[in-house]
Amino acid sequence: MRDLWFTLPPAAQDLLAALLLLLPALVIAAALLRGFAPGAMIRDMGRRFLFANVAFVALIACAIAIGAGLLASERGLRAGTARAADPFDLIIAAPGSELTAMLAAVYLQPADMPLLSGETYARIAADPAVALAAPLAFGDSVGAAPVVGTTAGFAAHLSPELAEGRLFAAHDEAVVGALAGFAPGDEIAPAHGVGDAADAHAHAGHEFQVVGRMARTGSPWDRAVLVPVEAIWEVHGLANGHAPEAGDQLGPPFDAAYFPGTPAVLLRGEGLGATYQLLSRYGTEETMAFFPGAVLAQLQARLGDVRAAMSVMAVAAQVLVTLAVLLALAILVRLFARALALLRALGAPGRFVAAVVWSYAVGLVVLGTALGLALGLGSAAALSAVVTARTDILVRASLGWPEVHMAAGFVSLTAVLALLPAWAALRREIVPELRA
Amino acid sequence: MLAAAPTAARPAARAPEPGGAALSVRGLTVEAGGRRLVSLPALDLSPGATLAVTGPSGAGKSTLLFALAGLIPASGGRIDWGGEEITALRGAARADWRRRQLGIIFQDHQLFDEMSALDNAALGAAYAPRAERAALRDGAAHWLERLGLGDKLAQRALSLSGGERQRVSIARALAADPPILLADEPTASLDRASADRLIADLAGLAGTRTLVAVTHDAALVARLGRRLEIRDGAPAGGLADA
C-alpha cells in the first residue's frame, strides 16, 4: 500500500489526503442523513436567528482565514526567496560566511566582505567549465536603490529580454531594475554608501545615464541600478580592471594586474555537470564556492524548526477555536430546543432530529470554512504585497493543498464534535421543552 | 364538514369514513418529584369518539393529554390505543407509534416560522419513509385547502394570522391521516370568530378519528361527544356526555 501511495502523482496524493481528511464528516453525513430530507428545517433554522448564525459563520471564517493566510504567506515567501535565487547558479567569494555572501549577492543586503584578487578572478574566468563569470561591486546607492557594478553579460543573464532600451555599453551608462523608479533617459548621480550614512557628494561629477530597464525578476535586483563594474572602480579612484592601453574597454576579459578585487563572482557553468565541477574546484583555502539555492534550503530548514513550533501553536489555536465553536454550537442548538422537541413529539426518529442538529451545525461550519479560505487567500495576498514591497522579493500567495487539508481536517473534527449537541438534543425531555 | 385525508393510492377519494382508535386506560398514574400529577383509574373511548377534558388550570389536563400521547412516561398503569399498549413502548418504537397513529394540535401552533404553510403541514414528509412522502404532501395540501388556506400554501408561517397558523397546525396533525387526534387548548390563542371556525372543523372530524381535546372553551366542549373533568389530577365524577 505504501509503495502504491508513492507511485501516485503528488496531485493525486493531495486529493486523496483531502478526501481522507473529509471522510469522517462524509461517513457521519451518510449515516445520519440517509433516507431523510431535513433541508427545509435547516434553512428555517438558518433564517430564524440570522444574526447569531452570521456571527458564528464569521467567527469560523476568521479562524480559518488566519490559519490559511499564514500557511499560504509562509509558503509564498519560501517560493519567492527561492525564485529570487534562481538566476544565481553558483557564487564564489572569499572564505567566510556563505549566508552573508548569499544575502549580499542575491538579496543585495549591505555587508563587509573580503575581496577576491585579480589572479583568482582570472583563474576562475579562464576555467573552461565557466560560461559566465561576473564580478560584483557594491557600496553605492541612488536614493533607496543600490548601485551594483557588474558586466553587461550578467545583466543580460538576469533579464534576457529588457523591458525597454538596451544594455549599458559605456562607462557612464546604466541599466535599471524594473522597480528602481528610473526610465531610459534619466540621469543618475550615485552616492557613496547606502541608507542614511550615504554621502551624496563623494562621487560628484560621476553621473550615469539610464539606457535600459530590465524586465521584472521578482528579486531585490528589481530595485537595483546596474552599471559597468569598471565605472564603480573608477569613481572610487581604483584601476578599472583593464590596462591603460585597453582604452574604454568594458567587460571581460579583465587584466589581473589592474583588477581591484571583487567581493563575489557570480558564475554560470557550461552545464549542470560543469557547475558541480566548479563547486568542487573552488572550495579551497582561497575561495569559497556555494549554490545559493542550497544555502537558502539550509536556512529554510533551520527556520523549519521555528515553523514547526509555529505550526504546533497554530494547531493549538485551532483546537481552542474548535472548542469555542462547539460551545457556540451548544448555545445555538439551545435556541432551537423547542423546535427539536416538536419534531420528537410528532414522532420524528431520533436519528432525524440528530441529523437536523448536525446538518445545521456542520452547514454553518462548512460555510464559515469556505468563507475563511477565501478570506485567507485575500489576507495572504495583502500580506504578500506588504512583504514584496518591503523586501522586493516577489511573494505570490495562492491557496494550496496544505490549506485545503487544514480546512478539511477542521470540518471533520467539528463534524465529529457536532454529534455531541445532536446527542444532547435527544437526551432532553420533550414536554418541558415544548412548554418552555 | 371535513373529510378524511387522502391515501397515496387514492388521492382524489376523500369521502368521510368511520375511523379512529379505541382508547383504554387502566390505573394510570403520572408522578414527578414525588408528587402525583395524574391519577386516572379507568377511561374507555370507542373508535371515532370525541372527548373534551376540562378542569381548572393546573389540574393536570395537559399532563394527562401528553401521557396519552406517550410524551410523558406513566408511573403506573397502562394505556392502550387501538389495542396497542403504548406504555410498554420505548424510545424509537414509541416515536414510530406517534408518527403512524397520532396527530397533535398544540395551543401555540408550534410552527417553523420561516417555512411555508405547506412545508409546515407536510413536516412529517421530511422523515417519513420515501414511499409515503408524496401522499403526506398531498394530504397536507388537501387539508390546507379544506381549512381555507388553499391560496396560502407557499406563504411563510410567520406571515399568517393566529387563526391561520392554528389551521396549519391542524393540517399538519391530519396530513398523515392518523386515527387519533389530540388537541391541547386548540382555541386558547384565537379570537372568537377563528375559534368558532376551528371548533366547527374539529367537530366535523367526529366519527372519523378519535379526538381528545383539553379545553376551557365551553363552545368546544359543547360540540364534542363526551366530557371528562379533571381536578387535582383525578376525575371529578365519571365520564359524562357533553
XYZ file of C-alpha atoms in Angstrom:
678
model
C 0.000 0.000 0.000
C 2.845 2.312 0.945
C 4.562 1.603 -2.374
C 1.328 2.232 -4.253
C 0.924 5.566 -2.471
C 4.357 6.732 -3.587
C 3.666 5.762 -7.191
C 0.772 8.241 -7.288
C 1.358 11.738 -8.698
C 1.588 14.455 -5.997
C -1.743 15.996 -7.021
C -3.466 12.629 -6.643
C -1.850 12.151 -3.225
C -3.036 15.594 -2.130
C -6.542 14.983 -3.422
C -6.723 11.602 -1.698
C -5.373 13.096 1.534
C -8.077 15.783 1.398
C -10.759 13.160 0.837
C -9.375 11.036 3.668
C -9.472 14.045 5.971
C -13.071 14.696 4.933
C -14.009 11.047 5.274
C -15.244 11.211 8.906
C -17.605 14.063 8.010
C -18.818 12.233 4.901
C -19.383 8.992 6.811
C -21.349 10.762 9.539
C -23.387 12.628 6.913
C -24.232 9.403 5.099
C -25.135 7.617 8.316
C -27.300 10.413 9.702
C -28.991 11.756 6.573
C -29.765 8.509 4.745
C -33.453 8.498 3.823
C -34.227 11.917 5.310
C -34.903 15.334 3.800
C -34.158 17.898 6.516
C -33.298 20.755 4.113
C -36.377 22.908 4.772
C -35.903 22.727 8.543
C -32.220 23.591 8.318
C -32.997 26.584 6.120
C -35.603 27.657 8.678
C -33.040 27.402 11.481
C -30.577 29.397 9.422
C -33.027 32.225 8.782
C -34.680 32.366 12.168
C -31.640 33.530 14.136
C -29.831 35.120 11.263
C -27.575 37.380 13.325
C -26.394 34.561 15.586
C -25.767 32.366 12.555
C -23.880 35.092 10.701
C -21.760 35.779 13.793
C -20.993 32.075 14.116
C -20.002 31.783 10.452
C -17.861 34.925 10.754
C -16.060 33.503 13.812
C -15.163 30.340 11.930
C -14.229 32.262 8.791
C -11.807 34.456 10.762
C -10.196 31.450 12.442
C -9.738 29.640 9.136
C -8.585 32.806 7.363
C -5.805 33.382 9.885
C -4.551 29.816 9.619
C -4.858 29.595 5.836
C -3.426 33.073 5.331
C -0.340 32.327 7.419
C 0.247 28.984 5.707
C -0.144 30.492 2.233
C 2.046 33.508 3.049
C 4.802 31.405 4.534
C 4.815 29.115 1.510
C 4.704 32.104 -0.839
C 7.689 33.657 0.934
C 9.671 30.431 0.683
C 8.863 30.122 -3.015
C 9.636 33.794 -3.593
C 13.054 33.671 -1.942
C 13.880 30.518 -3.895
C 12.717 32.109 -7.150
C 14.830 35.181 -6.438
C 17.894 32.936 -6.101
C 17.151 31.053 -9.328
C 19.359 33.072 -11.698
C 22.345 32.674 -9.383
C 23.743 29.248 -10.202
C 26.983 29.451 -8.258
C 28.700 32.106 -6.189
C 32.393 32.250 -5.447
C 33.619 34.526 -2.689
C 36.494 34.772 -0.251
C 36.179 32.212 2.573
C 33.729 33.321 5.246
C 30.017 33.089 5.780
C 28.097 31.603 2.886
C 24.938 33.146 4.272
C 26.439 36.635 4.361
C 27.777 36.250 0.835
C 24.402 34.975 -0.387
C 22.476 37.797 1.294
C 24.864 40.337 -0.250
C 24.992 38.899 -3.778
C 21.434 37.591 -4.226
C 19.424 39.826 -1.920
C 21.711 42.891 -2.125
C 21.977 43.261 1.639
C 24.915 45.526 2.589
C 27.795 43.528 4.041
C 31.526 43.854 4.618
C 33.180 41.099 2.667
C 36.836 40.322 1.895
C 37.779 40.630 -1.767
C 38.909 38.064 -4.294
C 42.122 39.057 -6.051
C 42.618 39.689 -9.762
C 44.610 36.463 -10.117
C 41.843 34.460 -8.530
C 39.227 36.065 -10.693
C 41.355 35.491 -13.814
C 41.768 31.822 -12.952
C 38.015 31.415 -12.462
C 37.092 33.313 -15.610
C 39.544 31.269 -17.675
C 38.147 27.949 -16.440
C 36.738 26.071 -19.456
C 33.726 24.959 -17.381
C 32.668 28.606 -16.924
C 30.073 30.081 -19.284
C 29.676 33.374 -17.436
C 31.774 34.914 -14.659
C 30.540 38.279 -13.434
C 32.394 40.277 -10.780
C 30.287 42.422 -8.470
C 30.969 45.757 -6.851
C 28.683 47.072 -4.105
C 28.588 50.034 -1.828
C 26.938 52.912 -3.712
C 23.323 53.879 -3.996
C 20.818 56.222 -5.587
C 18.119 57.020 -3.073
C 16.850 53.652 -1.882
C 18.223 51.823 -4.927
C 21.572 50.058 -4.549
C 24.053 50.667 -7.341
C 25.754 47.423 -8.368
C 28.742 47.210 -10.642
C 28.792 44.149 -12.903
C 29.035 43.141 -16.539
C 26.536 43.635 -19.330
C 26.601 39.855 -19.765
C 25.278 39.335 -16.257
C 22.566 41.966 -16.768
C 21.544 40.045 -19.899
C 21.559 36.813 -17.851
C 19.270 38.376 -15.241
C 16.901 39.804 -17.818
C 17.264 38.080 -21.212
C 14.610 40.444 -22.585
C 14.827 44.053 -21.466
C 11.547 45.821 -20.726
C 12.854 48.776 -22.686
C 16.100 50.271 -24.014
C 19.410 48.428 -24.262
C 22.283 47.179 -22.117
C 24.966 49.590 -20.979
C 27.811 49.961 -23.483
C 29.777 52.867 -21.998
C 31.299 53.743 -18.599
C 28.580 56.321 -17.875
C 25.580 54.217 -18.790
C 23.265 52.248 -16.513
C 20.535 49.658 -16.744
C 17.883 49.811 -14.024
C 15.742 47.164 -12.384
C 12.050 47.035 -13.246
C 11.028 48.745 -9.981
C 14.004 51.074 -9.482
C 11.896 54.073 -10.386
C 14.012 55.251 -13.325
C 13.450 55.139 -17.053
C 15.772 55.323 -20.059
C 16.977 58.872 -20.462
C 17.146 59.596 -16.698
C 20.403 60.913 -15.218
C 21.652 59.210 -12.045
C 24.151 60.613 -9.558
C 25.339 57.863 -7.211
C 26.010 58.456 -3.503
C 28.802 56.676 -1.646
C 27.368 54.150 0.788
C 23.787 53.123 1.398
C 20.980 54.286 3.621
C 21.229 57.249 5.986
C 25.030 57.072 6.026
C 25.301 57.595 2.246
C 27.440 60.535 1.125
C 25.695 62.194 -1.809
C 28.689 64.326 -2.795
C 31.507 61.794 -2.627
C 31.103 60.856 -6.275
C 30.278 64.325 -7.580
C 30.838 64.583 -11.311
C 30.227 60.912 -11.943
C 26.736 60.651 -13.414
C 25.147 57.794 -15.262
C 22.553 57.895 -17.952
C 19.895 55.188 -17.863
C 19.811 53.407 -21.212
C 17.722 50.353 -20.392
C 15.251 48.854 -17.956
C 15.178 45.149 -17.122
C 12.092 43.007 -17.029
C 10.788 42.025 -13.570
C 12.908 39.310 -11.899
C 10.993 39.036 -8.620
C 14.192 39.703 -6.656
C 15.765 42.720 -4.937
C 17.639 43.293 -8.200
C 14.379 44.836 -9.437
C 15.218 47.920 -7.344
C 18.894 47.988 -8.292
C 20.811 50.191 -10.702
C 23.346 48.157 -12.692
C 26.389 49.952 -14.030
C 29.675 48.724 -15.536
C 31.877 47.359 -12.761
C 34.696 49.364 -14.270
C 32.782 52.585 -13.552
C 32.365 51.696 -9.867
C 36.091 51.072 -9.516
C 36.840 54.303 -11.347
C 34.611 56.528 -9.171
C 36.392 55.095 -6.135
C 39.779 56.054 -7.608
C 40.819 52.499 -8.359
C 42.120 50.823 -11.503
C 39.255 49.833 -13.729
C 40.226 46.216 -14.419
C 41.903 46.906 -17.742
C 45.347 48.073 -18.710
C 45.504 51.769 -19.708
C 46.180 50.794 -23.325
C 42.849 48.928 -23.390
C 41.121 52.281 -23.689
C 37.406 52.281 -22.897
C 37.025 48.516 -22.883
C 34.062 47.267 -20.902
C 33.595 43.753 -19.547
C 35.789 40.677 -19.711
C 38.484 39.775 -20.111
C 39.885 41.676 -17.126
C 43.571 42.229 -16.569
C 44.605 40.713 -13.246
C 47.237 43.383 -12.737
C 44.599 46.122 -12.856
C 41.817 44.252 -11.101
C 40.985 45.960 -7.767
C 39.184 42.928 -6.304
C 35.598 41.775 -6.024
C 33.606 40.515 -3.045
C 31.864 37.866 -5.129
C 31.826 36.341 -8.564
C 28.550 35.093 -9.972
C 29.138 32.028 -12.099
C 27.192 30.118 -14.640
C 28.636 26.772 -15.720
C 28.612 25.248 -19.177
C 26.036 22.795 -17.901
C 24.898 21.150 -14.690
C 27.884 18.834 -14.558
C 30.272 21.710 -15.178
C 28.634 23.751 -12.421
C 29.185 20.886 -9.937
C 32.801 20.660 -11.087
C 33.218 24.390 -10.397
C 31.668 23.958 -6.948
C 34.174 21.273 -6.149
C 37.134 23.025 -7.763
C 36.762 26.352 -5.964
C 36.061 25.109 -2.494
C 39.661 25.892 -1.478
C 41.575 27.815 1.191
C 41.471 30.896 -1.021
C 37.939 30.681 -2.291
C 34.532 29.573 -1.132
C 32.046 28.235 -3.692
C 28.384 27.528 -2.950
C 24.976 27.149 -4.519
C 22.754 29.975 -3.225
C 19.782 27.641 -3.547
C 21.460 25.117 -1.236
C 22.297 27.767 1.360
C 18.734 29.041 1.171
C 17.437 25.489 1.626
C 19.651 25.089 4.720
C 18.388 28.390 6.064
C 14.802 27.389 5.434
C 15.447 24.006 7.054
C 16.698 25.774 10.171
C 13.712 28.095 10.088
C 11.636 24.962 9.625
C 12.091 24.180 13.325
C 10.593 27.545 14.135
C 7.902 26.850 11.562
C 7.136 23.531 13.241
C 6.815 25.295 16.581
C 4.529 27.852 14.979
C 2.508 25.037 13.452
C 2.022 23.470 16.869
C 0.856 26.817 18.177
C -1.449 27.190 15.180
C -2.917 23.752 15.812
C -3.363 24.588 19.493
C -5.138 27.793 18.491
C -7.268 25.807 16.068
C -8.218 23.388 18.838
C -9.233 26.320 21.035
C -11.299 27.728 18.185
C -12.882 24.326 17.692
C -13.811 24.171 21.369
C -15.255 27.672 21.099
C -17.192 26.535 18.051
C -18.510 23.551 19.991
C -19.643 25.804 22.825
C -21.289 28.166 20.342
C -22.988 25.192 18.714
C -24.385 24.059 22.030
C -25.776 27.561 22.597
C -27.199 27.774 19.080
C -28.864 24.391 19.400
C -30.467 25.523 22.654
C -32.142 28.287 20.648
C -33.927 25.588 18.678
C -34.740 23.312 21.608
C -38.477 23.883 21.243
C -38.483 23.112 17.516
C -36.496 19.949 18.149
C -38.882 18.919 20.924
C -41.760 19.457 18.496
C -40.171 17.115 15.963
C -39.766 14.463 18.613
C -43.351 14.982 19.830
C -44.617 14.445 16.296
C -42.769 11.148 16.126
C -39.662 12.061 14.171
C -36.990 9.383 14.645
C -34.108 10.298 16.929
C -31.720 9.908 14.015
C -33.679 12.546 12.092
C -33.550 15.024 14.976
C -29.813 14.367 15.304
C -29.467 14.814 11.538
C -31.188 18.218 11.704
C -28.934 19.450 14.526
C -25.798 18.004 12.973
C -26.545 19.266 9.448
C -27.361 22.724 10.718
C -24.137 22.896 12.737
C -21.912 21.403 10.055
C -23.607 23.534 7.385
C -22.548 26.656 9.271
C -19.049 25.244 9.793
C -18.663 24.405 6.090
C -19.950 27.835 5.120
C -17.555 29.526 7.544
C -14.665 27.367 6.382
C -15.266 28.148 2.695
C -15.545 31.832 3.502
C -12.416 31.572 5.652
C -10.421 30.052 2.797
C -11.475 32.922 0.531
C -10.619 35.459 3.226
C -7.342 33.642 3.874
C -6.430 33.974 0.241
C -7.225 37.667 0.420
C -5.260 38.218 3.632
C -2.321 36.214 2.261
C -2.364 38.342 -0.884
C -2.334 41.501 1.241
C 0.452 40.146 3.458
C 2.423 39.094 0.387
C 2.056 42.562 -1.098
C 3.494 44.046 2.102
C 6.403 41.572 2.149
C 7.071 42.180 -1.551
C 7.067 45.945 -1.024
C 9.436 45.670 1.927
C 11.883 43.090 0.619
C 11.478 43.359 -3.171
C 11.185 39.582 -3.187
C 8.125 38.808 -5.236
C 5.835 36.782 -2.961
C 2.769 35.292 -4.585
C 0.151 33.883 -2.240
C -2.113 31.198 -3.560
C -4.364 28.658 -1.978
C -2.600 25.300 -1.857
C -3.282 21.806 -0.664
C -1.978 22.451 2.875
C -4.759 24.995 3.399
C -7.310 22.620 1.858
C -6.079 19.839 4.149
C -6.260 22.095 7.175
C -9.810 23.116 6.266
C -10.853 19.518 5.581
C -9.424 18.412 8.927
C -11.209 21.228 10.696
C -14.536 20.346 9.061
C -14.174 16.695 10.007
C -13.160 17.469 13.576
C -16.106 19.790 14.085
C -18.372 17.271 12.292
C -17.431 14.711 14.931
C -17.816 17.220 17.747
C -21.203 18.334 16.362
C -22.513 14.890 17.283
C -22.346 15.996 20.925
C -25.038 18.723 20.719
C -27.028 16.403 18.427
C -26.848 13.681 21.054
C -27.631 16.168 23.832
C -30.766 17.299 21.966
C -32.071 13.742 22.142
C -31.394 13.441 25.865
C -33.659 16.292 26.867
C -37.247 15.709 27.942
C -39.807 16.645 25.329
C -42.664 18.175 27.292
C -40.687 20.744 29.339
C -39.059 21.952 26.101
C -42.451 22.185 24.387
C -43.829 24.236 27.262
C -40.772 26.490 27.532
C -67.879 19.083 7.317
C -64.362 17.708 6.961
C -63.272 14.603 5.142
C -60.571 12.081 5.846
C -57.152 12.763 4.378
C -56.219 11.075 1.115
C -54.128 7.986 0.737
C -51.294 7.531 -1.729
C -53.322 5.094 -3.783
C -56.469 7.190 -3.993
C -55.544 10.834 -3.543
C -58.825 12.048 -5.020
C -61.084 9.871 -2.862
C -61.852 11.933 0.225
C -65.269 10.758 1.346
C -65.765 10.726 5.128
C -65.120 7.283 6.514
C -65.657 5.955 10.016
C -62.339 5.539 11.789
C -60.305 6.179 14.878
C -58.748 4.008 17.522
C -60.252 2.758 20.743
C -58.698 4.119 23.919
C -58.404 2.101 27.102
C -56.759 3.488 30.227
C -56.374 1.447 33.380
C -54.903 2.635 36.681
C -52.855 5.397 35.073
C -50.652 7.434 37.377
C -48.118 10.119 36.449
C -45.721 11.347 39.094
C -42.908 13.899 39.141
C -40.697 14.945 42.015
C -42.576 12.648 44.405
C -45.853 14.344 43.579
C -48.754 12.646 41.842
C -49.820 14.749 38.882
C -52.409 12.452 37.314
C -54.417 9.558 38.642
C -56.975 8.064 36.287
C -58.434 4.716 37.355
C -60.170 3.973 34.058
C -61.148 5.574 30.793
C -62.606 3.976 27.690
C -63.382 5.557 24.351
C -64.705 3.807 21.310
C -63.135 4.426 17.874
C -64.196 7.791 16.445
C -65.360 9.150 19.819
C -64.679 12.763 20.803
C -63.762 13.755 24.332
C -63.319 17.132 25.987
C -61.010 17.182 29.004
C -61.878 20.129 31.201
C -60.925 21.458 34.605
C -59.214 24.390 36.264
C -55.714 25.483 35.309
C -53.026 23.296 36.866
C -55.425 20.395 37.338
C -53.291 18.067 35.204
C -55.292 18.135 31.954
C -52.329 18.739 29.658
C -50.223 16.257 31.609
C -52.914 13.646 31.012
C -53.028 14.543 27.326
C -49.247 14.245 26.975
C -49.344 10.940 28.835
C -51.981 9.706 26.361
C -49.598 10.802 23.585
C -46.752 8.851 25.120
C -44.752 12.035 25.666
C -44.744 11.711 29.456
C -43.942 8.291 30.904
C -46.606 6.735 33.076
C -45.523 5.958 36.614
C -48.102 3.218 36.804
C -50.998 1.636 34.930
C -51.380 1.187 31.205
C -52.678 2.982 28.140
C -53.903 1.069 25.102
C -54.669 2.769 21.820
C -56.321 0.538 19.244
C -55.279 -2.481 21.290
C -51.598 -1.471 21.354
C -50.172 -0.853 24.808
C -48.176 2.339 24.343
C -46.994 2.396 27.946
C -44.929 -0.668 27.063
C -43.278 1.036 24.083
C -39.850 2.570 24.484
C -37.807 5.185 22.595
C -37.847 4.643 18.855
C -40.885 2.337 18.935
C -42.921 4.930 20.781
C -41.817 7.689 18.373
C -42.762 5.481 15.447
C -46.178 4.835 17.002
C -46.756 8.589 17.324
C -45.699 9.136 13.722
C -48.118 6.487 12.417
C -51.088 6.845 14.752
C -51.150 10.300 16.247
C -51.853 13.886 15.253
C -51.230 16.584 17.849
C -52.519 20.157 17.887
C -50.743 22.493 20.282
C -52.120 25.566 21.973
C -49.461 27.821 20.434
C -49.291 26.213 16.991
C -45.587 25.280 17.169
C -44.757 26.055 13.561
C -41.433 26.621 11.817
C -41.815 30.337 11.147
C -39.576 30.548 8.093
C -41.120 27.549 6.359
C -44.160 27.754 4.090
C -47.607 26.737 5.243
C -47.377 23.632 3.051
C -43.911 22.647 4.296
C -45.143 23.025 7.881
C -48.246 20.969 7.248
C -46.168 18.331 5.461
C -43.456 18.350 8.131
C -43.680 14.599 8.568
C -42.613 14.071 4.953
C -39.098 15.107 5.934
C -38.612 11.952 7.984
C -41.299 9.602 6.687
C -40.277 6.629 4.539
C -39.703 7.782 0.972
C -42.742 5.876 -0.324
C -45.080 7.813 1.985
C -43.807 11.322 1.270
C -45.912 12.164 -1.762
C -49.109 11.066 -0.028
C -48.156 13.128 3.013
C -47.675 16.262 0.937
C -50.938 15.582 -0.896
C -52.667 15.162 2.443
C -51.148 18.376 3.783
C -52.221 20.326 0.708
C -55.703 18.806 0.872
C -56.239 19.793 4.488
C -54.868 23.285 3.968
C -57.334 23.766 1.134
C -60.210 22.340 3.168
C -59.312 24.630 6.042
C -59.405 27.670 3.761
C -55.680 28.167 3.232
C -55.509 26.971 -0.373
C -54.221 30.339 -1.546
C -51.540 30.482 1.146
C -49.698 27.222 0.638
C -46.425 28.939 -0.220
C -46.738 31.716 2.335
C -44.298 31.773 5.247
C -45.856 30.724 8.543
C -44.536 33.912 10.128
C -46.803 35.999 7.918
C -50.013 34.129 8.807
C -52.562 35.264 11.387
C -53.067 33.352 14.643
C -56.143 31.572 13.308
C -54.370 30.662 10.079
C -51.378 29.330 11.973
C -53.628 27.151 14.107
C -55.267 25.779 10.947
C -51.821 24.969 9.558
C -51.094 23.021 12.733
C -54.395 21.142 12.288
C -53.441 20.339 8.692
C -50.090 19.066 9.969
C -51.857 16.859 12.526
C -54.168 15.422 9.872
C -51.802 15.207 6.892
C -50.830 11.601 7.587
C -54.469 10.648 8.208
C -53.863 9.413 11.772
C -56.664 7.617 13.629
C -56.037 9.618 16.826
C -56.100 13.381 17.236
C -55.022 15.057 20.474
C -55.504 18.794 20.944
C -54.144 20.930 23.783
C -56.233 24.094 24.230
C -56.629 24.464 20.474
C -58.761 27.619 20.670
C -56.914 29.363 23.505
C -54.873 31.682 21.316
C -57.642 32.506 18.839
C -60.237 35.249 18.626
C -63.835 34.163 18.917
C -64.553 34.026 15.200
C -61.441 31.977 14.483
C -62.168 29.758 17.471
C -65.715 29.082 16.276
C -64.494 28.159 12.842
C -61.873 25.834 14.333
C -64.487 24.226 16.590
C -66.635 23.540 13.548
C -63.629 21.996 11.828
C -62.834 19.746 14.798
C -66.456 18.754 15.315
C -66.542 17.730 11.681
C -63.933 15.090 12.416
C -66.293 13.197 14.740
C -66.599 9.598 13.712
C -63.531 9.642 11.501
C -60.955 9.924 14.277
C -60.775 9.546 17.981
C -60.378 13.082 19.288
C -59.305 14.104 22.788
C -59.166 17.863 23.373
C -58.079 19.646 26.518
C -60.024 22.888 26.638
C -61.579 25.650 28.698
C -63.737 26.665 25.780
C -67.406 25.877 26.544
C -68.287 26.118 22.873
C -65.799 23.402 22.016
C -66.922 21.248 24.939
C -70.485 21.524 23.724
C -69.530 20.213 20.260
C -67.605 17.170 21.480
C -69.346 13.941 22.356
C -68.167 13.383 25.914
C -66.549 15.310 28.711
C -64.096 14.392 31.468
C -63.495 16.913 34.217
C -60.159 16.748 35.981
C -59.441 18.226 39.401
C -56.127 17.799 41.217
C -55.093 15.271 38.605
C -58.084 12.964 39.126
C -61.504 12.697 37.506
C -64.160 14.779 39.234
C -67.023 12.418 38.603
C -67.285 9.968 35.752
C -67.217 10.332 32.008
C -70.167 12.470 31.028
C -71.941 13.203 27.833
C -71.108 16.746 26.779
